[in-house]
Structures are given as structure tokens and as C-alpha cells.
Short mmCIF file of C-alpha atoms and ligand atoms in Angstrom, two decimals:
data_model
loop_
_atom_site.label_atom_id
_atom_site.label_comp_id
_atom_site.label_asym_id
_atom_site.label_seq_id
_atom_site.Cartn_x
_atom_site.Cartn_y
_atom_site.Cartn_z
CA UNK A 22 -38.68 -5.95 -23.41
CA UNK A 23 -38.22 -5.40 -26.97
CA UNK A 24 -35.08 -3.14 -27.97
CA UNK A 25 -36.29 -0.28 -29.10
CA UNK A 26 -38.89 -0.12 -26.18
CA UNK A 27 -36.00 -0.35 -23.54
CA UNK A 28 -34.29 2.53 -25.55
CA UNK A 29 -37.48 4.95 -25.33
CA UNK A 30 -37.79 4.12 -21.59
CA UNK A 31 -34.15 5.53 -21.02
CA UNK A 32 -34.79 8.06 -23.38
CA UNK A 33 -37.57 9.46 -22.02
CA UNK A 34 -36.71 8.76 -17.93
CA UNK A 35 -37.13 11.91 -15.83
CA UNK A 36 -37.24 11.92 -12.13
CA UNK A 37 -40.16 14.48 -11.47
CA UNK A 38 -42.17 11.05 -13.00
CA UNK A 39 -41.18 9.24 -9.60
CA UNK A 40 -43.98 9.08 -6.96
CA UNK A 41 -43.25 11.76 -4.83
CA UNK A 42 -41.78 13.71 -7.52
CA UNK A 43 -37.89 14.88 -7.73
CA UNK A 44 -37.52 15.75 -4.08
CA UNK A 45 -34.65 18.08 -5.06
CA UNK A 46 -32.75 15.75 -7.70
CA UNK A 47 -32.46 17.01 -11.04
CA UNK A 48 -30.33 14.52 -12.62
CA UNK A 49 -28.81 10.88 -12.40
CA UNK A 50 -25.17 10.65 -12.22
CA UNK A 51 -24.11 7.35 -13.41
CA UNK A 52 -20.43 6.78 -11.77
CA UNK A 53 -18.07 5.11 -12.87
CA UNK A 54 -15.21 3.29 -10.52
CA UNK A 55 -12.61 0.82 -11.23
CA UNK A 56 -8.92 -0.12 -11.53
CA UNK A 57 -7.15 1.56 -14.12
CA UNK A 58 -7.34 -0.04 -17.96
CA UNK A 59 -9.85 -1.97 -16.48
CA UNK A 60 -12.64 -0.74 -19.15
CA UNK A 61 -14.72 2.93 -17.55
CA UNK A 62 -14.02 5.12 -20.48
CA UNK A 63 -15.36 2.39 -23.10
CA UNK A 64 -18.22 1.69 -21.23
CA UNK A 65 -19.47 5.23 -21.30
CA UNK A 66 -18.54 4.80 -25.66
CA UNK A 67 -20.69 1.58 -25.48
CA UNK A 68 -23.85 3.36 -23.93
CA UNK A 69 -23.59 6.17 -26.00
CA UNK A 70 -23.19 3.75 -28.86
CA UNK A 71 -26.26 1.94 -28.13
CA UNK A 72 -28.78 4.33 -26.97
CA UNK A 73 -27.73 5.88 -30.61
CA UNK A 74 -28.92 4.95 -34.12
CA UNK A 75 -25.63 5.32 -35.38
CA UNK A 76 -23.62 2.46 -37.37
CA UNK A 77 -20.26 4.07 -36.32
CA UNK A 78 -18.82 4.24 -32.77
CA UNK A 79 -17.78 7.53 -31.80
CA UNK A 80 -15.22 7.76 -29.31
CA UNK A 81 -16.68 10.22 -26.36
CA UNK A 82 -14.45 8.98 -23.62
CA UNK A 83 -10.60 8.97 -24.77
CA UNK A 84 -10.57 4.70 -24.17
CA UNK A 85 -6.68 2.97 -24.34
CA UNK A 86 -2.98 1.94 -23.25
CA UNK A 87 -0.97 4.49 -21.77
CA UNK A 88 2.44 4.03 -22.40
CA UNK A 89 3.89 4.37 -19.32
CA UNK A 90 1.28 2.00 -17.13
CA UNK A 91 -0.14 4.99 -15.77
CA UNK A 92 -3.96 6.44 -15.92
CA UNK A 93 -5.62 7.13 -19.48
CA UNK A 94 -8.06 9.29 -18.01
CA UNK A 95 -7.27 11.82 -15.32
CA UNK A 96 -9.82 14.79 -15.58
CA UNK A 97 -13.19 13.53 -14.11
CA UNK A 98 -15.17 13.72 -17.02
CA UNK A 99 -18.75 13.99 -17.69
CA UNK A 100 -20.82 12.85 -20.57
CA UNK A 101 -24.26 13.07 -21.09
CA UNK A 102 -26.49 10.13 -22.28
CA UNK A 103 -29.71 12.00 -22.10
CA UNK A 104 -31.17 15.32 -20.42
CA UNK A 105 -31.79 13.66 -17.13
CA UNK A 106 -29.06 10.93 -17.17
CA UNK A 107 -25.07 11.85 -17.27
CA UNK A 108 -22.23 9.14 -17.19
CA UNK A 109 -19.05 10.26 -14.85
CA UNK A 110 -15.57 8.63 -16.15
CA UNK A 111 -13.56 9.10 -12.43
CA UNK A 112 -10.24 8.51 -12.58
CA UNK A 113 -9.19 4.49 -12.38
CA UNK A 114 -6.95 3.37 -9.52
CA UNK A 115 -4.20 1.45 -9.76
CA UNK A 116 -3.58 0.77 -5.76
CA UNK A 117 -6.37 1.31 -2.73
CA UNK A 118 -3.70 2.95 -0.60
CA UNK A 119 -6.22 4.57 2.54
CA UNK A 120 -5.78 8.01 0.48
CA UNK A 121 -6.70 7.17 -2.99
CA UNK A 122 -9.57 5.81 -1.73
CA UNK A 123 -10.47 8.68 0.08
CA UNK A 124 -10.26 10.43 -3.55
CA UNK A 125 -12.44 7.96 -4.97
CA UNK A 126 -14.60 8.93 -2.41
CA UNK A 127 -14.76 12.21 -2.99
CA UNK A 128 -15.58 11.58 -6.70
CA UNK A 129 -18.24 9.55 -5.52
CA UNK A 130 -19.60 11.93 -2.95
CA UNK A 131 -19.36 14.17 -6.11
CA UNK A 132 -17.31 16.55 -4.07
CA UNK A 133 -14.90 16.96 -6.83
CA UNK A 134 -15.69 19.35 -9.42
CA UNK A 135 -16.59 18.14 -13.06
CA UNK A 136 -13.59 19.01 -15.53
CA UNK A 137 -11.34 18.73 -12.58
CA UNK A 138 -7.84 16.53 -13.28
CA UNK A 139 -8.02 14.17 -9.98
CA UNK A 140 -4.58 13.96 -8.31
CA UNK A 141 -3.96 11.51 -5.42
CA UNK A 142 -3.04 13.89 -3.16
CA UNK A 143 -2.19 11.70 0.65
CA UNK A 144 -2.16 14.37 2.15
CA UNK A 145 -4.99 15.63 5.10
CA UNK A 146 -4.71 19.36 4.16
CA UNK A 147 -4.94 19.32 0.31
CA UNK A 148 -8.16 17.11 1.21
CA UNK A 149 -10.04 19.61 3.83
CA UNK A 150 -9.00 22.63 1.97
CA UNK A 151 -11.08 20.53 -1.32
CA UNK A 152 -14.16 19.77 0.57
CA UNK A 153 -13.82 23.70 1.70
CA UNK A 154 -14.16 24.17 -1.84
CA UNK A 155 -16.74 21.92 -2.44
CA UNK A 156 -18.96 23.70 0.39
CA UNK A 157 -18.43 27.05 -1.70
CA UNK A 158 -20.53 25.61 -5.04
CA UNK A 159 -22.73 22.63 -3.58
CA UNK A 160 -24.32 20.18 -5.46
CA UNK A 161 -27.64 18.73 -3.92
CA UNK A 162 -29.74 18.21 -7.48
CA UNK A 163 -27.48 14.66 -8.37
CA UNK A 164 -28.82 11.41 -7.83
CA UNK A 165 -25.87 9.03 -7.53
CA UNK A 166 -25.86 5.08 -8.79
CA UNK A 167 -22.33 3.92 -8.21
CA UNK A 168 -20.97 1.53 -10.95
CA UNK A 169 -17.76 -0.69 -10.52
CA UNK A 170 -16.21 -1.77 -13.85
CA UNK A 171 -14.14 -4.82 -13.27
CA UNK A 172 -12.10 -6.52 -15.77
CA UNK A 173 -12.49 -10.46 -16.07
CA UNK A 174 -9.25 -10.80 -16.87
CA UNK A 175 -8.18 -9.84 -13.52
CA UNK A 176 -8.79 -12.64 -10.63
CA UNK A 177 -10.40 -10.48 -7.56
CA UNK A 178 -7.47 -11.16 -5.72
CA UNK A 179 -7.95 -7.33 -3.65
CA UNK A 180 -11.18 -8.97 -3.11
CA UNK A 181 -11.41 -7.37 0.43
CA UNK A 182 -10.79 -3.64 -0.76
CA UNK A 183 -13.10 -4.23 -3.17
CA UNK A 184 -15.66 -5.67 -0.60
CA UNK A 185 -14.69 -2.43 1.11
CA UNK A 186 -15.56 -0.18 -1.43
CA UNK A 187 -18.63 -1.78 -2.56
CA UNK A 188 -19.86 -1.44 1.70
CA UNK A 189 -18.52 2.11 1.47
CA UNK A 190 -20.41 3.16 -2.00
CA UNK A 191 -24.19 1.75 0.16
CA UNK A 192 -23.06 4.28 3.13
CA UNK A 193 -22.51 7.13 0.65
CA UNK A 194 -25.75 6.93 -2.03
CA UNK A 195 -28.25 4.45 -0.29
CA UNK A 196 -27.56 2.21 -3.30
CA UNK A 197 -24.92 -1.03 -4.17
CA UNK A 198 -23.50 -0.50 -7.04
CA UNK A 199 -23.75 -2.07 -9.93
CA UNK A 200 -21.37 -4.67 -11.07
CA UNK A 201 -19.89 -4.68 -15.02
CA UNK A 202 -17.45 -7.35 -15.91
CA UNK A 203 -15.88 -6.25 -18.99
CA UNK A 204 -13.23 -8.20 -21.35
CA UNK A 205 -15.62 -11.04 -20.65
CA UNK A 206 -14.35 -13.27 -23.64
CA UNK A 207 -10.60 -12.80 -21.84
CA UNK A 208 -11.19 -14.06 -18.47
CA UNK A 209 -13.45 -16.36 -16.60
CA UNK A 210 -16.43 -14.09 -15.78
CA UNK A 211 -18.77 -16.68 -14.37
CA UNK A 212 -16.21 -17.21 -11.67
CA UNK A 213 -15.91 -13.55 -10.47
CA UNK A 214 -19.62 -13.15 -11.38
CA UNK A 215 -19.79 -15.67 -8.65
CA UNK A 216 -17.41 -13.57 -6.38
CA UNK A 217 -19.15 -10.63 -6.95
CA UNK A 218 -22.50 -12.02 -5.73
CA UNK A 219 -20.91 -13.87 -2.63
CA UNK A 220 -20.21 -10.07 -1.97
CA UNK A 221 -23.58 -8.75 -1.52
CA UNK A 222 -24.00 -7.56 -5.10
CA UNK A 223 -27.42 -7.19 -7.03
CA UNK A 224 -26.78 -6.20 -10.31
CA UNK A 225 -23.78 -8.03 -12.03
CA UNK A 226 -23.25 -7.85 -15.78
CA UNK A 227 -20.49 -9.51 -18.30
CA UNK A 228 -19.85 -7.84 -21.15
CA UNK A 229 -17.91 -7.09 -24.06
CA UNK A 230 -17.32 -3.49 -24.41
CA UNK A 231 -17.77 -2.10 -28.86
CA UNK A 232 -14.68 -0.56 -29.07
CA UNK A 233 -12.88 1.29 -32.76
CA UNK A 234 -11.91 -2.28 -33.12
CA UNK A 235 -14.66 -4.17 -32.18
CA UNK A 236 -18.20 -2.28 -32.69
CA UNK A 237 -20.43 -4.62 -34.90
CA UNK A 238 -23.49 -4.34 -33.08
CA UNK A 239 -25.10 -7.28 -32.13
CA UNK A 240 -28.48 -8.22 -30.12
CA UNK A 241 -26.97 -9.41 -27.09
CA UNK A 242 -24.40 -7.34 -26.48
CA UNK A 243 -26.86 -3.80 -27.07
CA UNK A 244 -29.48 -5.72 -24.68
CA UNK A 245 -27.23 -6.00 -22.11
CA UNK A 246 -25.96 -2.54 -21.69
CA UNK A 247 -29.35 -1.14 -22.53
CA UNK A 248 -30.70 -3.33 -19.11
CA UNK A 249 -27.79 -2.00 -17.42
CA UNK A 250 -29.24 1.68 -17.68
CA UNK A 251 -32.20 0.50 -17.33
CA UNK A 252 -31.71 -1.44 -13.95
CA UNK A 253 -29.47 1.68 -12.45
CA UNK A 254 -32.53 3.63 -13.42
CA UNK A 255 -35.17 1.41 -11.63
CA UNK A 256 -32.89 2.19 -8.67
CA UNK A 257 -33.39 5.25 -8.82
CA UNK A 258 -36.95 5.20 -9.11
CA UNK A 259 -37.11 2.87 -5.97
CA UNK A 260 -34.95 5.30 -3.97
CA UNK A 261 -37.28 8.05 -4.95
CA UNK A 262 -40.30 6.37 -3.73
CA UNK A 263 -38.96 6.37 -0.12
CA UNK A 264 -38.72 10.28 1.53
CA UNK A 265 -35.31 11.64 0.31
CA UNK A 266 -34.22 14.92 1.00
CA UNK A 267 -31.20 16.20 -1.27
CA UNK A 268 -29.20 18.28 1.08
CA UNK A 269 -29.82 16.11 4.03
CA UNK A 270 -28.33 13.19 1.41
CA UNK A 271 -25.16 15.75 0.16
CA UNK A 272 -24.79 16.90 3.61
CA UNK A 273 -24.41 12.91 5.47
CA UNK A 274 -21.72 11.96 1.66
CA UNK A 275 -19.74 14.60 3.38
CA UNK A 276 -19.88 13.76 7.22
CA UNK A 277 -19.15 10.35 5.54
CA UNK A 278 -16.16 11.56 3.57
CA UNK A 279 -14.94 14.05 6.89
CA UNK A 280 -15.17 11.29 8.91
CA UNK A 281 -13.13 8.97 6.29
CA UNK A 282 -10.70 11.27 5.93
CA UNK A 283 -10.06 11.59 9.51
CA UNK A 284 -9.44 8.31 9.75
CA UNK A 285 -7.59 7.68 7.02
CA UNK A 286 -5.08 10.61 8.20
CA UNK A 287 -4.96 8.61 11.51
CA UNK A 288 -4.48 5.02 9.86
CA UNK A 289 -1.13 6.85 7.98
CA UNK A 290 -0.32 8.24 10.97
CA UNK A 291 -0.07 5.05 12.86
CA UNK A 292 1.35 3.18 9.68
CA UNK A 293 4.65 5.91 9.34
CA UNK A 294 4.73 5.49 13.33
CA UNK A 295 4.96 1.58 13.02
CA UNK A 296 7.13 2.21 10.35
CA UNK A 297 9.36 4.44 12.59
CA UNK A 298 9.16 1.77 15.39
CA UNK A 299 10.62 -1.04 12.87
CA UNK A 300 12.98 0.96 11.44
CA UNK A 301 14.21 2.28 14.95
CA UNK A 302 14.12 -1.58 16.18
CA UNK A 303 16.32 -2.70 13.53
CA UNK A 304 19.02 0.25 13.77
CA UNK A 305 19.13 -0.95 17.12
CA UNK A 306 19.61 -4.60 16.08
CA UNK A 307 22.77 -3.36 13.71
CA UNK A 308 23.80 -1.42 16.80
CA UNK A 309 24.10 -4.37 18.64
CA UNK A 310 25.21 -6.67 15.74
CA UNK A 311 28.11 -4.29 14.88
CA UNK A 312 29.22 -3.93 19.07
CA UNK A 313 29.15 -7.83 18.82
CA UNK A 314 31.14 -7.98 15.80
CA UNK A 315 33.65 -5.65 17.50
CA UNK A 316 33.68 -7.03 20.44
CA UNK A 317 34.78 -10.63 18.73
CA UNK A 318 37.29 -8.61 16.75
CA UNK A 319 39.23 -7.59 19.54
CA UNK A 320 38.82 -11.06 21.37
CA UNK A 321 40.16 -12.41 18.32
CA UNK A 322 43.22 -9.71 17.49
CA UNK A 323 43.86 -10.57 21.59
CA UNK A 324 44.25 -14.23 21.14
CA UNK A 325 46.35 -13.82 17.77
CA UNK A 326 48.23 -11.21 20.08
CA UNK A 327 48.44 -13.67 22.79
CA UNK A 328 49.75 -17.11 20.59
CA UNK A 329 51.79 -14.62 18.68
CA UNK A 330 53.29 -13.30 22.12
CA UNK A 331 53.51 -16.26 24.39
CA UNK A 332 56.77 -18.00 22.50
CA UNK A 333 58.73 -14.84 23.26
CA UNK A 334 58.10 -14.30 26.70
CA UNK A 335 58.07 -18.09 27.27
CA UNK A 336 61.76 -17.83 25.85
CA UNK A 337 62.53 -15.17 27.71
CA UNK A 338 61.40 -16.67 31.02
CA UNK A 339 63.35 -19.42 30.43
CA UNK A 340 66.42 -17.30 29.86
CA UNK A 341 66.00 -15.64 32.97
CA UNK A 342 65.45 -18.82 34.33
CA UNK A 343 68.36 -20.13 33.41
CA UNK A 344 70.05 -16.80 34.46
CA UNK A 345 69.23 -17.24 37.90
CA UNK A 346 70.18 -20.56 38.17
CA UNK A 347 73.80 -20.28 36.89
CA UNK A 348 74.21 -16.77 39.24
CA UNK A 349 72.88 -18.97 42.07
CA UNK A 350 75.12 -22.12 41.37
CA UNK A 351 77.69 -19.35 40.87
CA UNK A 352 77.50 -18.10 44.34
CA UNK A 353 76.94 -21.58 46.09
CA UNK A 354 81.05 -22.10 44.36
CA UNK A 355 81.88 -18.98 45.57
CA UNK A 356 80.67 -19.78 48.88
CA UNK A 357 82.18 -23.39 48.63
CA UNK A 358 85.25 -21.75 47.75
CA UNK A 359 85.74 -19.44 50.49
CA UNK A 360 84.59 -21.85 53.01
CA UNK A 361 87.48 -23.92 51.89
CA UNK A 362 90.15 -21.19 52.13
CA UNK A 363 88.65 -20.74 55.29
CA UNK A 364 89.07 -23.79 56.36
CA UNK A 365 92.93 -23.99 55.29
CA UNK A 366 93.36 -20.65 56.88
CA UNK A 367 92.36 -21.77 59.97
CA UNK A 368 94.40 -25.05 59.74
CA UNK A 369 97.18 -23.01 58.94
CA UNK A 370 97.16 -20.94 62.43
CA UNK A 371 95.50 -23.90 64.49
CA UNK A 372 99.00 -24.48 67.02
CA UNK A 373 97.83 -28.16 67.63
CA UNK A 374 97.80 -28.57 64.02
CA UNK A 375 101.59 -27.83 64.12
CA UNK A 376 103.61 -31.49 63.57
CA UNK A 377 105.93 -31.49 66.00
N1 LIG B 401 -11.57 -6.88 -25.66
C1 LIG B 401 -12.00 -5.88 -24.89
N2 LIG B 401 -11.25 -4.79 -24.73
C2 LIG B 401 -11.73 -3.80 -23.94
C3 LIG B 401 -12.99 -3.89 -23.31
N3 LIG B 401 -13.17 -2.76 -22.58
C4 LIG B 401 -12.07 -2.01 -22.77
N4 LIG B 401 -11.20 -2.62 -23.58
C5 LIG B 401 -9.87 -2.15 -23.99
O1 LIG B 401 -9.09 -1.99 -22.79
C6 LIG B 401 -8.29 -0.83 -22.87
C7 LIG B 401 -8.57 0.09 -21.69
O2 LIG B 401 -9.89 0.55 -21.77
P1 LIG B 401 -10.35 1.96 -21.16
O3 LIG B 401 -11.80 2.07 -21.47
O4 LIG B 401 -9.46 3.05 -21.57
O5 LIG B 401 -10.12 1.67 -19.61
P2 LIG B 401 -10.30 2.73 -18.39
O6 LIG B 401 -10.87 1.94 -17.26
O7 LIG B 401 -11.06 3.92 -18.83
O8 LIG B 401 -8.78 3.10 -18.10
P3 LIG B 401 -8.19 4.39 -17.30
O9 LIG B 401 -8.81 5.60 -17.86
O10 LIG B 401 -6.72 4.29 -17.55
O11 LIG B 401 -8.53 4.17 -15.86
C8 LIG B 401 -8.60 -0.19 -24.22
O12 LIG B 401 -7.60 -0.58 -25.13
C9 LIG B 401 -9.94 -0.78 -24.61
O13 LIG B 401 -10.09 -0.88 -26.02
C10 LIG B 401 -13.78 -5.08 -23.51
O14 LIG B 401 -14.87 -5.26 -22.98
N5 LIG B 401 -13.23 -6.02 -24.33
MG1 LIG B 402 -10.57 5.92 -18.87
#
């Protein structure tokens, strides 16, 4: 399809074209997910860029470094491409924990007010009392197409939460979202292009985002992010040709995202009890380490006690020893002794004894 021809088409998309009409959708919401830095925020510049007849890219989304490693965009933002199509930069993640991506779900499910700063809250409450909110001012009229933004100069290596995700966006909108590999001349896109597909996605695309540095517009590069629109629109189209009710859809994102939540509250739950079980289990372990280490310390001070002891009472056993033994040979003279004056005594007074 020649360029400008694929521009018109996105241009001029509206959903009451489909062939059973709107069925209660008034818009599509192009969102966008993905690790932090990882490229959402100059993706939405890059389709602006294109579908515009401007020589100069202007900087919608607030794209960049933050200084402190943390989240460049924060406020869910929305921007619109045309009347019928909007692009949603959600706030990038930096870990999966069971909470953020219950956030990320709620973004998704759209259950987070536009203009709203996202804050990972992990906590149950703060999450109900949202989706309370959410029920107050519903939004049935937005046809969701999830879109990951993945960096190729990261390696996949959370492929499994990613895997998760990507399961987890099908349950929410009906559709698997579709796959951008940004940064592509930093990294080795065919390999995770690969990955991605292994995973069970159907749209994957590497590009190179026009940035203030970088935004000499070539063939190739427009093309590509041009088809991207293009494809999540022909998604939509498809979707709309089956029976879709809005509400029904809105209502099942949030017994999705109830559900979720629930479970994610248990999974933390179990973790801080398992936690709590370890932690218990190893104060017992120093417990019984430091009763051990006692227990060898007095052993030990009763031994030096003993070796230090024994010479002394050995000595003084001896001196008793010899004590007894001179009292005793003491006596046995006595005895001698008196049995001898005895003796002479009774020689004395013996009358036959008497010499004549
Ligand atoms: N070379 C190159 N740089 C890119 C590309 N895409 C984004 N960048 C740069 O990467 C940095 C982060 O880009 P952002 O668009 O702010 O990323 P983000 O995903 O919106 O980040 P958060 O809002 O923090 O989640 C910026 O300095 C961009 O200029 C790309 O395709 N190629
Ligand atoms: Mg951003």
C-alpha cells in the first residue's frame, strides 16, 4: 500500500464503518505497556510524527532519562492521533511485583482515570476503593488494542512475566497485543523477534523510534509505524465483526481485574507468611546456635577450671596423705613404746624374775 494511501485509511477509520456498526464503542484506545525507558512515550511522538506532514518532530509525550532511574512518565496520559483513534502512554514498570501488575491492569482495563498520576499502591484497599471509583464514571465506549513496547537492547530474560502479561492482556480485550521492538539498531531484534513469536504473538515490529535527535524521516521507518496502526486497526475491525457488547466487555475487564486482585492480595499474603515462617525458622536456628555456643563455653571454662584445679587438690591430697601416714607411724611408736615399758614394768614386779 502506497504511503499516503495507508495514511488516509488511518485518517479516515471510524468504527460505525464496521459491519455491525459501533456496537457501543466510540473510540480506539491504543495502549501502551512496557518496562520503564524502554521507548512508550516516543512511540506515541513517532505516530504523531508520521501520520503528520510536518518536517519537525514535536515532542507530545515528555520522552527521556530520569535522573534518578525512576519513571519519566507517571500521569497516564492520553494523546489523540485522530477523532476515533487515541494513544494511552501508561506508566512503564520497572519490576512485575503481583501488585504493579495489578496496576497495569487496571490501566489496561482502563479503570484508571485519564490525567491520573499512577502510583503502585500494594495495597488491597487503595485498589477496591479505585475500582469503586471507577464504577462511579464508567467507560463502556473504548475499544482496547494492547501494545507492549520492548526494548531490543534488553534480552527477555522476565520472559515468563512477560508471557504472563501478554496471556493476561487476551483475557482482558479479546485481542494479543501487539509487539514493538524499539532501539532496534542497539540490540539483536531478530532474536527476541523470535522470542516474541515462540510466545504466541501476531504482530511483532522492530523499529527505530524519530526522536529530537534522530527524526530524518525515511521510507522504511514511516511504513512501519504507519502498518502498525494500521494492523491494530484491522483488529479492531475483526473484533467488531463478531457480536460485542460494550458493557458486557467493561463489565468481564473488571470481574477480571476483581478477581486478580483477589488473588494477588492472597499470593502477598502467603509470600509475608512464608516470609514469617523463614524468618521465625532461622531465629530459632540462632536460638539453638547461641544455647550450643553456651553450652561449649561452660564445658570449656569447666575443663580450664578443672586442669587449673586438679594440681592443687592433687597437692593437697598428698599432704594429707602424708599427714596420715606420719600420725599413724606416730602412734604405732607410741604403741611400741608403751608396750615396751610395759613389758619392763612387768619384769620388774615378776618375783621369779628376782636373781636370787
Ligand atoms: N536510539 C533509540 N532511542 C530511543 C528509541 N526509543 C526511545 N529512545 C530513547 O530512550 C529513552 C527513553 O524513551 P522514552 O520514550 O521516554 O521511554 P518510556 O518507555 O516512555 O519511559 P518511561 O516513561 O520512563 O516509562 C529516550 O532518551 C529516548 O530518546 C529508539 O527506538 N531508538
Ligand atoms: Mg514515557
Amino acid at each position: 500500500m502506497e504511503l499516503n494511501q495507508l495514511r488516509e485509511k488511518i485518517l479516515s477509520f471510524s468504527l460505525d464503518d464496521g459491519p455491525r456498526g459501533n456496537q457501543g464503542y466510540s473510540r480506539v484506545l491504543l495502549q501502551l505497556f512496557g518496562y520503564m525507558g524502554h521507548g512508550k512515550s516516543s512511540f506515541i511522538n513517532s505516530c504523531k510524527y508520521v501520520l503528520e506532514d510536518s518536517e519537525t518532530l514535536t515532542p507530545y509525550a515528555e520522552a527521556g532519562e530520569t535522573e534518578d532511574d525512576g519513571a519519566m512518565t507517571t500521569i497516564r496520559a492520553a494523546y489523540d492521533l485522530t477523532e476515533n483513534i487515541t494513544m494511552v502512554d501508561n506508566r512503564g514498570y520497572k519490576f512485575m511485583d503481583s501488585f504493579e501488575r495489578a496496576e497495569i491492569y487496571a490501566q489496561l482495563g482502563n479503570f484508571i482515570p485519564i490525567g491520573e498520576k499512577v502510583e503502585w499502591t500494594g495495597n488491597y484497599t487503595a485498589m477496591m476503593h479505585r475500582l469503586e471509583d471507577a464504577e462511579l464514571n464508567p467507560n463502556y465506549s473504548d475499544f482496547i488494542v494492547p501494545i507492549l513496547i520492548y526494548s531490543a537492547t534488553c534480552c527477555l530474560s522476565n520472559r515468563k512475566e512477560v508471557q504472563t502479561f501478554m496471556d493476561n492482556c487476551v483475557k482482558m480485550t479479546g485481542v494479543v497485543p501487539i509487539i514493538i521492538i524499539t532501539k532496534k539498531k542497539s540490540g539483536d531484534f531478530i532474536k527476541i523477534e523470535k522470542q516474541f513469536k515462540l510466545m504466541g504473538a501476531e504482530v511483532i515490529t522492530a523499529i527505530e523510534n524519530y526522536t529530537n535527535e534522530d527524526q530524518n524521516k525515511t521510507l522504511g521507518r514511516t511504513k512501519d509505524i504507519l502498518m502498525v496502526i494500521h494492523r491494530a486497526l484491522a483488529d479492531v475491525t475483526f473484533h467488531l465483526g463478531q457480536k460485542r457488547n460494550s458493557q458486557r466487555d467493561w463489565r468481564e475487564r473488571k470481574k477480571f481485574l476483581l478477581e486478580y486482585i483477589h488473588k494477588s492480595d492472597l499470593e502477598k499474603k502467603e509470600e509475608e507468611r512464608k516470609k514469617e515462617d523463614i524468618k521465625r525458622g532461622k531465629d530459632r536456628e540462632k536460638q539453638k546456635e547461641r544455647r550450643r555456643e553456651e553450652k561449649n563455653i561452660t564445658e570449656e571454662m569447666l575443663r580450664t577450671f578443672d586442669v587449673w584445679k586438679r594440681p592443687e587438690v592433687r597437692k593437697r591430697e598428698e599432704e594429707e596423705r602424708r599427714e596420715e601416714e606420719r600420725w599413724r607411724e606416730e602412734a604405732r611408736k607410741r604403741e611400741e613404746e608403751e608396750r615396751r615399758v610395759e613389758e619392763r614394768r612387768r619384769e620388774e614386779n615378776d618375783p621369779s624374775c628376782i636373781v636370787a
